[in-house]
Short mmCIF file of C-alpha atoms (C1' of nucleotides) and ligand atoms in Angstrom, two decimals:
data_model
loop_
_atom_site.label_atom_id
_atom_site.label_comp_id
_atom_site.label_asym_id
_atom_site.label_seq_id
_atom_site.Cartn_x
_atom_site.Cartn_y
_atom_site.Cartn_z
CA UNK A 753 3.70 34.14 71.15
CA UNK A 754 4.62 33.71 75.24
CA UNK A 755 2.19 32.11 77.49
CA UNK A 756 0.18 34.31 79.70
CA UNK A 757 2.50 33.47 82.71
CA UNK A 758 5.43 34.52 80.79
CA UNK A 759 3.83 37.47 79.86
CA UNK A 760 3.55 37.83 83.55
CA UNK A 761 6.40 37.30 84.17
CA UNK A 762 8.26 40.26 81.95
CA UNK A 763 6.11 42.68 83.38
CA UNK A 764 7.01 41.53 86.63
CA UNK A 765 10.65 41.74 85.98
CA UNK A 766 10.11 45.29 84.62
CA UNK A 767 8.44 46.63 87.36
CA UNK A 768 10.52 44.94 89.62
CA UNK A 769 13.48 46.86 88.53
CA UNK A 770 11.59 50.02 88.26
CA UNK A 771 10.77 49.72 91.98
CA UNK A 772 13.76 48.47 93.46
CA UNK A 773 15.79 51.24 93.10
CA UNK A 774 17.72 52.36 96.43
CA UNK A 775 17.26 48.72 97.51
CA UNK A 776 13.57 49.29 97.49
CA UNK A 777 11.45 45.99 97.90
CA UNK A 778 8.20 45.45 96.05
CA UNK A 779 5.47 43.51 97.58
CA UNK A 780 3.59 40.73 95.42
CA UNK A 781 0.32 42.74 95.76
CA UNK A 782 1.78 45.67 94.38
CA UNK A 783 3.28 43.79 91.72
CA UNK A 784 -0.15 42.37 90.22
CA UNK A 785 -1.88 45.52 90.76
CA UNK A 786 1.50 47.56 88.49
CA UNK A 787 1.00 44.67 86.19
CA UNK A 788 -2.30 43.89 85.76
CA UNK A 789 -2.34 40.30 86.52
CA UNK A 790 -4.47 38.19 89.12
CA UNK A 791 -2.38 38.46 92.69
CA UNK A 792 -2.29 34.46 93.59
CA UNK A 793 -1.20 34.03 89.60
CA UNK A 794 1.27 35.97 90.20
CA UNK A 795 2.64 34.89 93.80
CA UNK A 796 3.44 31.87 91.87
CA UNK A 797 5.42 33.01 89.02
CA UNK A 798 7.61 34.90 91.39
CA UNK A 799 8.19 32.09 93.40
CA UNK A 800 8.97 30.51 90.20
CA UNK A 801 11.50 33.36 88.77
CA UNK A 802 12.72 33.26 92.75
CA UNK A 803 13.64 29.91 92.92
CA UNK A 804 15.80 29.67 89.50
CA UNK A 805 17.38 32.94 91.02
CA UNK A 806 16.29 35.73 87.82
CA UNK A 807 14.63 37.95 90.94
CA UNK A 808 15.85 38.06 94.99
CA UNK A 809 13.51 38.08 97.81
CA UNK A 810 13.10 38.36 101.57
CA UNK A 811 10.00 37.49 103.90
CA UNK A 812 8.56 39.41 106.60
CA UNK A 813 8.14 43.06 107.78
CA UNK A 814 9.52 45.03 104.99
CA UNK A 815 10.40 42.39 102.94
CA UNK A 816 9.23 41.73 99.24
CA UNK A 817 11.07 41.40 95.75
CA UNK A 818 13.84 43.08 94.26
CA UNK A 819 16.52 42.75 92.02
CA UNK A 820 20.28 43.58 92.19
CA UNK A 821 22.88 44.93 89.85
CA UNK A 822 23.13 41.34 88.25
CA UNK A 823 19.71 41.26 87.96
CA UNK A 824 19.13 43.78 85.53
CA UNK A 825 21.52 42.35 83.08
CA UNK A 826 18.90 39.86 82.37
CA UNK A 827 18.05 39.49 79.25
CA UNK A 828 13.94 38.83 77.79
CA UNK A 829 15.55 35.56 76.43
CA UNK A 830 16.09 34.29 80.32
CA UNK A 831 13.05 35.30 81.47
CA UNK A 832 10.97 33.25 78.56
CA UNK A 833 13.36 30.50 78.79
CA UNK A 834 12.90 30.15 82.59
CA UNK A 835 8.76 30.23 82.41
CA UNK A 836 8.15 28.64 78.85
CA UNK A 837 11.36 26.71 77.93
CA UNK A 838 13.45 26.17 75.10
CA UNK A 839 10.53 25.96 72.70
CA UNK A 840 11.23 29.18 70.49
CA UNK A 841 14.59 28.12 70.07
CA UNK A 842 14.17 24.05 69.46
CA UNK A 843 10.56 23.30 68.19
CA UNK A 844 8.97 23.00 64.63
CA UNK A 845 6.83 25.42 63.93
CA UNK A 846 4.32 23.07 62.13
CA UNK A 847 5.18 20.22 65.22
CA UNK A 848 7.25 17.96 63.45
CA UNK A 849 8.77 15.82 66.19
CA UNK A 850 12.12 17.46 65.02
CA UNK A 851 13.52 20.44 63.45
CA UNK A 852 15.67 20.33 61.27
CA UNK A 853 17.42 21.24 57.94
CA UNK A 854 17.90 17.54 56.89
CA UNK A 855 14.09 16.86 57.75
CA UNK A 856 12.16 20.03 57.13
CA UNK A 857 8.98 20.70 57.07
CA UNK A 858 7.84 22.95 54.00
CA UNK A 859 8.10 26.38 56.13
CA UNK A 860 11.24 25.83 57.94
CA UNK A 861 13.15 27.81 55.32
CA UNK A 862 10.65 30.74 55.61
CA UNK A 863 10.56 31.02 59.23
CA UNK A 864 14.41 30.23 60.00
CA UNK A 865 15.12 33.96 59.49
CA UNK A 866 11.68 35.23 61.67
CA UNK A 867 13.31 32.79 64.24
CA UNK A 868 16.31 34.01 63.92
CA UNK A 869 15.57 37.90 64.50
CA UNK A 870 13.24 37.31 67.42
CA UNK A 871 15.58 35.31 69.40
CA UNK A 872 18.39 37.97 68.75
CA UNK A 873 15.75 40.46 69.92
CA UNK A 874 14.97 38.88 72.92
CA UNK A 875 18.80 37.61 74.04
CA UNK A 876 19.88 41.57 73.15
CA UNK A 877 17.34 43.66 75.31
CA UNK A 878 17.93 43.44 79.40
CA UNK A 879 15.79 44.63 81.86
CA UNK A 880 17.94 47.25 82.43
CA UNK A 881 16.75 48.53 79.03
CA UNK A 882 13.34 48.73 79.44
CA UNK A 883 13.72 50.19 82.84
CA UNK A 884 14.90 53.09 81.00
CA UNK A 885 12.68 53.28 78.73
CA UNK A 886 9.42 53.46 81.54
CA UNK A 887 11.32 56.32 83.16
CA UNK A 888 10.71 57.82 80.27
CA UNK A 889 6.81 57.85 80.09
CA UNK A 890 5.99 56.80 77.12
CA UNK A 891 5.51 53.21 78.01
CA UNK A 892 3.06 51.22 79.94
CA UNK A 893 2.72 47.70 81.55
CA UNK A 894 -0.81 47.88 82.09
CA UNK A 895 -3.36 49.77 80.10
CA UNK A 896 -6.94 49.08 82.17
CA UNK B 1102 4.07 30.18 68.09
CA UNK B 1103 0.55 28.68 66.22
CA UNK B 1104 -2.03 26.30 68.06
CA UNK B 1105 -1.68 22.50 68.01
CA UNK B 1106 -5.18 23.04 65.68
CA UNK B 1107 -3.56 25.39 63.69
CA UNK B 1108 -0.37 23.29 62.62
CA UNK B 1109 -2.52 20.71 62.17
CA UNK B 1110 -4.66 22.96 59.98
CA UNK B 1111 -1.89 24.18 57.67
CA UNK B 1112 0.00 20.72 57.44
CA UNK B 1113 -3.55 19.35 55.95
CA UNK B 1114 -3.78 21.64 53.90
CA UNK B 1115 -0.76 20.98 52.10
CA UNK B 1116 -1.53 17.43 52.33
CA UNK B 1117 -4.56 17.67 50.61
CA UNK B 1118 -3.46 20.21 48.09
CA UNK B 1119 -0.60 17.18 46.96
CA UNK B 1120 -3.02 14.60 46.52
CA UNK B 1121 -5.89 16.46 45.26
CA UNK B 1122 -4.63 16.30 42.14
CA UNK B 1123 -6.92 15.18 38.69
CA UNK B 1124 -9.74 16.15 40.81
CA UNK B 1125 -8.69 12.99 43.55
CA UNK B 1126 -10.04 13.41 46.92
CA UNK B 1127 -8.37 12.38 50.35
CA UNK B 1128 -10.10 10.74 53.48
CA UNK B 1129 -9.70 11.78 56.58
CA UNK B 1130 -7.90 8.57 57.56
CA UNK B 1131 -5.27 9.22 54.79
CA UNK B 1132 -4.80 12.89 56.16
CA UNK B 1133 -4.50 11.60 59.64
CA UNK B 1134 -1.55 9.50 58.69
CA UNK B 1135 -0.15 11.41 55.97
CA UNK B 1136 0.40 14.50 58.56
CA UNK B 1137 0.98 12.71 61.46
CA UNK B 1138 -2.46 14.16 63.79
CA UNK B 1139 -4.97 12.08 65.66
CA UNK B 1140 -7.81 10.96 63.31
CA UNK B 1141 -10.67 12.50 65.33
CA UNK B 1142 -9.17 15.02 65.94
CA UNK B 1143 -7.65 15.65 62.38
CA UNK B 1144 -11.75 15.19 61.43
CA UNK B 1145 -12.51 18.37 63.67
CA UNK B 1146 -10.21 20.43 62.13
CA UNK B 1147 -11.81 19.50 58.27
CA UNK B 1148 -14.82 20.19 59.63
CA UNK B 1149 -13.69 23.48 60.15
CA UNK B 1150 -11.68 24.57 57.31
CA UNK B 1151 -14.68 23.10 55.25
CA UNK B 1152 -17.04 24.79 56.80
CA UNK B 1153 -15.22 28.30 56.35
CA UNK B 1154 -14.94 27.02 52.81
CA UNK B 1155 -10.85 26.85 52.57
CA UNK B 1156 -11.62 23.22 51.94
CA UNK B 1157 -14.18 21.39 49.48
CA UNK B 1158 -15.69 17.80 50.61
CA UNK B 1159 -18.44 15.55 49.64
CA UNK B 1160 -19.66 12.52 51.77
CA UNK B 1161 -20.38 8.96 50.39
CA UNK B 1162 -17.87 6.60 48.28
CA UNK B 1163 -14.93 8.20 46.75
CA UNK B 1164 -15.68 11.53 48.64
CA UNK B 1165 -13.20 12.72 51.03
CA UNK B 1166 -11.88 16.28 51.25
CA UNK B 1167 -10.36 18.40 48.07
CA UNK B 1168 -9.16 21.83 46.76
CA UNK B 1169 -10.20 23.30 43.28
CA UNK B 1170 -7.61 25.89 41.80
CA UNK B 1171 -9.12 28.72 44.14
CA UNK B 1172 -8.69 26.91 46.85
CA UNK B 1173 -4.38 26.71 46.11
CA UNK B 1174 -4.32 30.43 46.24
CA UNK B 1175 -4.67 30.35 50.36
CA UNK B 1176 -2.18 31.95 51.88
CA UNK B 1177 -1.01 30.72 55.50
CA UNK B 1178 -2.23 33.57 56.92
CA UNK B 1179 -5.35 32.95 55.82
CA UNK B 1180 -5.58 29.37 57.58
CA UNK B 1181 -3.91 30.96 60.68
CA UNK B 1182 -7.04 33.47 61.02
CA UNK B 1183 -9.60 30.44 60.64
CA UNK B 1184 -8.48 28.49 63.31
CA UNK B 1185 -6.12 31.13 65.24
CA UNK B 1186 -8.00 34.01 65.18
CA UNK B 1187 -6.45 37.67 64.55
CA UNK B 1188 -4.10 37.52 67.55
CA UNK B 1189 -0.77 37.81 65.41
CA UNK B 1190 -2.38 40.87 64.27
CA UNK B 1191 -4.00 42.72 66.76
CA UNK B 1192 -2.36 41.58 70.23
CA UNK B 1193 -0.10 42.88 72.36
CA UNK B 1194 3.13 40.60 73.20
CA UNK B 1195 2.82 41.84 76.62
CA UNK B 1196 -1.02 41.04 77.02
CA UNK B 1197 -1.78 44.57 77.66
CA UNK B 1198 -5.79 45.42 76.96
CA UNK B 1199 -4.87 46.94 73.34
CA UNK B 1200 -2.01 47.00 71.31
CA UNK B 1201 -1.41 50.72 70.16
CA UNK B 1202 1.74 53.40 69.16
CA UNK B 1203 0.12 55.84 72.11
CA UNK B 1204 -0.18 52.89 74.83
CA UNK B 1205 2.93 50.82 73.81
CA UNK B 1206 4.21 48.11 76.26
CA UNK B 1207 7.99 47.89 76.39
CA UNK B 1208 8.53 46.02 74.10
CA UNK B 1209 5.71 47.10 71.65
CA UNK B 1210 8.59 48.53 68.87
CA UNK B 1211 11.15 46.30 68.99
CA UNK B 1212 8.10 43.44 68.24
CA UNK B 1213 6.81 45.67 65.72
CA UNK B 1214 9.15 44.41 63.11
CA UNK B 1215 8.94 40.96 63.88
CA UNK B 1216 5.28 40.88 63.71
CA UNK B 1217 5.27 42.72 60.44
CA UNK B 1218 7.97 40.53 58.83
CA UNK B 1219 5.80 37.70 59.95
CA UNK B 1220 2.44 38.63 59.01
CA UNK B 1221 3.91 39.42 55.90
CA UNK B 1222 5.60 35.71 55.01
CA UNK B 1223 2.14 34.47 56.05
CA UNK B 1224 0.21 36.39 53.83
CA UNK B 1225 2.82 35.73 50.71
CA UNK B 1226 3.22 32.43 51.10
CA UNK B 1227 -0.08 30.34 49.50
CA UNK B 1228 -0.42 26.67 49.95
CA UNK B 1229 0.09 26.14 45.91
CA UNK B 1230 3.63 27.29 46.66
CA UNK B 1231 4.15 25.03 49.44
CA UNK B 1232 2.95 22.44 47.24
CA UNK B 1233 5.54 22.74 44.14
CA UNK B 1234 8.51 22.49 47.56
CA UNK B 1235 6.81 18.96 48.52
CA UNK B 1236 7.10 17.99 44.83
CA UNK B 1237 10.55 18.09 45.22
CA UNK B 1238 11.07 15.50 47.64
CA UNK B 1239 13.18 18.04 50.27
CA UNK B 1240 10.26 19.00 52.73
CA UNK B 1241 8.44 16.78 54.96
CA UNK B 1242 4.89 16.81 56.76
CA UNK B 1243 6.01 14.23 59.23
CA UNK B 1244 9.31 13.08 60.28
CA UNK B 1245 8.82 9.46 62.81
"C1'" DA C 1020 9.20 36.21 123.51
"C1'" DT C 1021 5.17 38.07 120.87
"C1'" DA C 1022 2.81 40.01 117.26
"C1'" DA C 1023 2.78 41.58 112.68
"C1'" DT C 1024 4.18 41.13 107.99
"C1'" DA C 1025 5.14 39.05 103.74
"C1'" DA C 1026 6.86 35.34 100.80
"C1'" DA C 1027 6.66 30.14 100.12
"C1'" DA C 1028 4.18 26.21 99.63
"C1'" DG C 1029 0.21 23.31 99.09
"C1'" DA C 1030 -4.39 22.28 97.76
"C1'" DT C 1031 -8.22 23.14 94.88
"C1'" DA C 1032 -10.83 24.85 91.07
"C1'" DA C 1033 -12.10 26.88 86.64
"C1'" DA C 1034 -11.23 27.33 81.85
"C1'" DA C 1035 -9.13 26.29 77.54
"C1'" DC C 1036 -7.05 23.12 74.58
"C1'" DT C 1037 -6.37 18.63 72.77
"C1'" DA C 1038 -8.14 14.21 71.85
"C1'" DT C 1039 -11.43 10.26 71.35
"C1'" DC C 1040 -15.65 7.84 70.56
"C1'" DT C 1041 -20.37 7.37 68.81
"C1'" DT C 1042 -24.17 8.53 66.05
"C1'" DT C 1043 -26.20 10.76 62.02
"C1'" DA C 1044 -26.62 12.31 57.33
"C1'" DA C 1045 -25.30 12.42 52.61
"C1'" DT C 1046 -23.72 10.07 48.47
"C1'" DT C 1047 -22.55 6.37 45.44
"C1'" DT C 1048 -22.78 1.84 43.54
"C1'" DA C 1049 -24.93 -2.27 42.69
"C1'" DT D 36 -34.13 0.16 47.01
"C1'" DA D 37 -30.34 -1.65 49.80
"C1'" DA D 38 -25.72 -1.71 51.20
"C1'" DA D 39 -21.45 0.46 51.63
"C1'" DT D 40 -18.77 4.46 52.25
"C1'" DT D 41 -17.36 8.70 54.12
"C1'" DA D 42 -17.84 13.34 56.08
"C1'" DA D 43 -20.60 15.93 59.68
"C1'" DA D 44 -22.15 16.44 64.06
"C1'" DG D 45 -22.62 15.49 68.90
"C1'" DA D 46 -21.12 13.83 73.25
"C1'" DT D 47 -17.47 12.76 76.36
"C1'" DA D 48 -12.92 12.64 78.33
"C1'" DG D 49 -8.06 13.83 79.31
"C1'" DT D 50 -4.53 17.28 79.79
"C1'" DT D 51 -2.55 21.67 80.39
"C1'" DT D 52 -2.91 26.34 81.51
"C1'" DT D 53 -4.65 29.80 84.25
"C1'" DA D 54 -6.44 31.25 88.53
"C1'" DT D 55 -7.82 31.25 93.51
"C1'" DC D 56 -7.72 30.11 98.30
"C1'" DT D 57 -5.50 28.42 102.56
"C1'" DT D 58 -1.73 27.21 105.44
"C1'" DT D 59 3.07 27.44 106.65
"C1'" DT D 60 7.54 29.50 107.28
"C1'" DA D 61 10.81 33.18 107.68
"C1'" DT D 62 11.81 37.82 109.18
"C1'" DT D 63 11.30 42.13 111.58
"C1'" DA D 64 9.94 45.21 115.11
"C1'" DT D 65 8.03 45.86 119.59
S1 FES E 2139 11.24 21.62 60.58
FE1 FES E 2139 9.52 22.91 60.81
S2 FES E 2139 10.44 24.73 61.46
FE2 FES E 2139 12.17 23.45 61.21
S1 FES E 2140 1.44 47.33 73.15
FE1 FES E 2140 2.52 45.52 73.53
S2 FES E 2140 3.00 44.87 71.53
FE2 FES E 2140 1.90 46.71 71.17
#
DNA sequence: ATAATAAAAGATAAAACTATCTTTAATTTA
DNA sequence: TAAATTAAAGATAGTTTTATCTTTTATTAT
């Protein structure tokens, strides 16, 4: 469905937010070990969700990740969009250089409304959202 | 959403399906072009689905690759397990170890419903049905 | 200033996926 | 039987994704 990196990335975003409460800063190794994910893997997709300005962060003593008010009004949709593109939203699903409903390929029809509900799934849940849910307990971003 | 082998996979299928009509059987070279996939690679792929039997094909003049009536009753899902693999079914969004209701990611529910409604037009939807929409003249396996 | 900390950046490597090319084996026709 | 045809199989190569390691830069505290 997402690449592994945007997988990453979600978690990272989640637990993130979790953390950073009381302008709390998470460090990168505590982020891969909360997540799951290889450390260096992960250095680089928060340098990636850093630079296009989804996540804040400061270097040295103290320093680490962490997400303001703004922050947590991002949605799942921004995060994929920022790590794996517009794909979801533009591409065939059977690769046809173009999608469209002039030129479609024999499962466009059937997969317009899947589409459809994932990408109004993913553009109507924030971060903010599953932060509360985690508080909660009953959900988990790593499993090991 | 599917592997490149996978569209690839299901676009052949079709492909074949339409001209394997009156017992006719379609070369590789003609299933390259007709879907818009790299010959050799195309070849690969038939190898596959022929070996795990979704396919029929004999060697020698006049052989190429066909489906008998059977073979029109595969659904997509079915293709999407040869060459896929059970992911859609069994794995979590989120990449966490397993995919359960007591270890749920985040988003494990709110996916729930998309996966199902997928899985679901997958396993409805056989090739034979495909193949009465390409009759038509309205659907496309290629679009350069 | 200096030392310690932590992210940023760069370089490298391993694995998976996609693609191509060549050889072999089976089948048909003549 | 010989030649032609076509899928099957094997070997190789390119690309992208995933992952790791090293160096640099910014910041803080002493
Ligand atoms: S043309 Fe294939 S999904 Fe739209
Ligand atoms: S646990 Fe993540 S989708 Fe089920």
């Amino acid at each position: 469905m997402f690449s592994k990196s945007c997988e990453y990335a979600i978690k990272a975003m989640i637990f993130v937010a979790q953390k950073s409460k009381d302008d709390n800063r998470v460090g990168i190794k505590a982020i891969a070990k909360g997540t799951d994910a290889p450390e260096h893997f992960m250095a680089k997709i928060m340098q990636d969700l850093s630079r296009r300005k989804l996540i804040h962060s400061v270097k040295g003593p103290n320093g680490g990740f962490y997400m303001d008010k703004a922050d947590l009004k991002t949605s799942i949709a921004s995060i994929v969009k920022a790590i794996d593109g517009e794909v979801i939203y533009t591409d065939c699903v059977l690769g046809l250089k173009v999608c469209s409903e002039k030129n479609p390929c024999p499962v466009h029809f059937e997969f317009k409304e899947i589409k459809k509900n994932l990408i109004k799934m993913i553009e109507n849940n924030t971060i903010a959202d599953f932060n509360d849910k985690l508080d909660s307990g009953k959900f988990f971003l790593k499993n090991k």
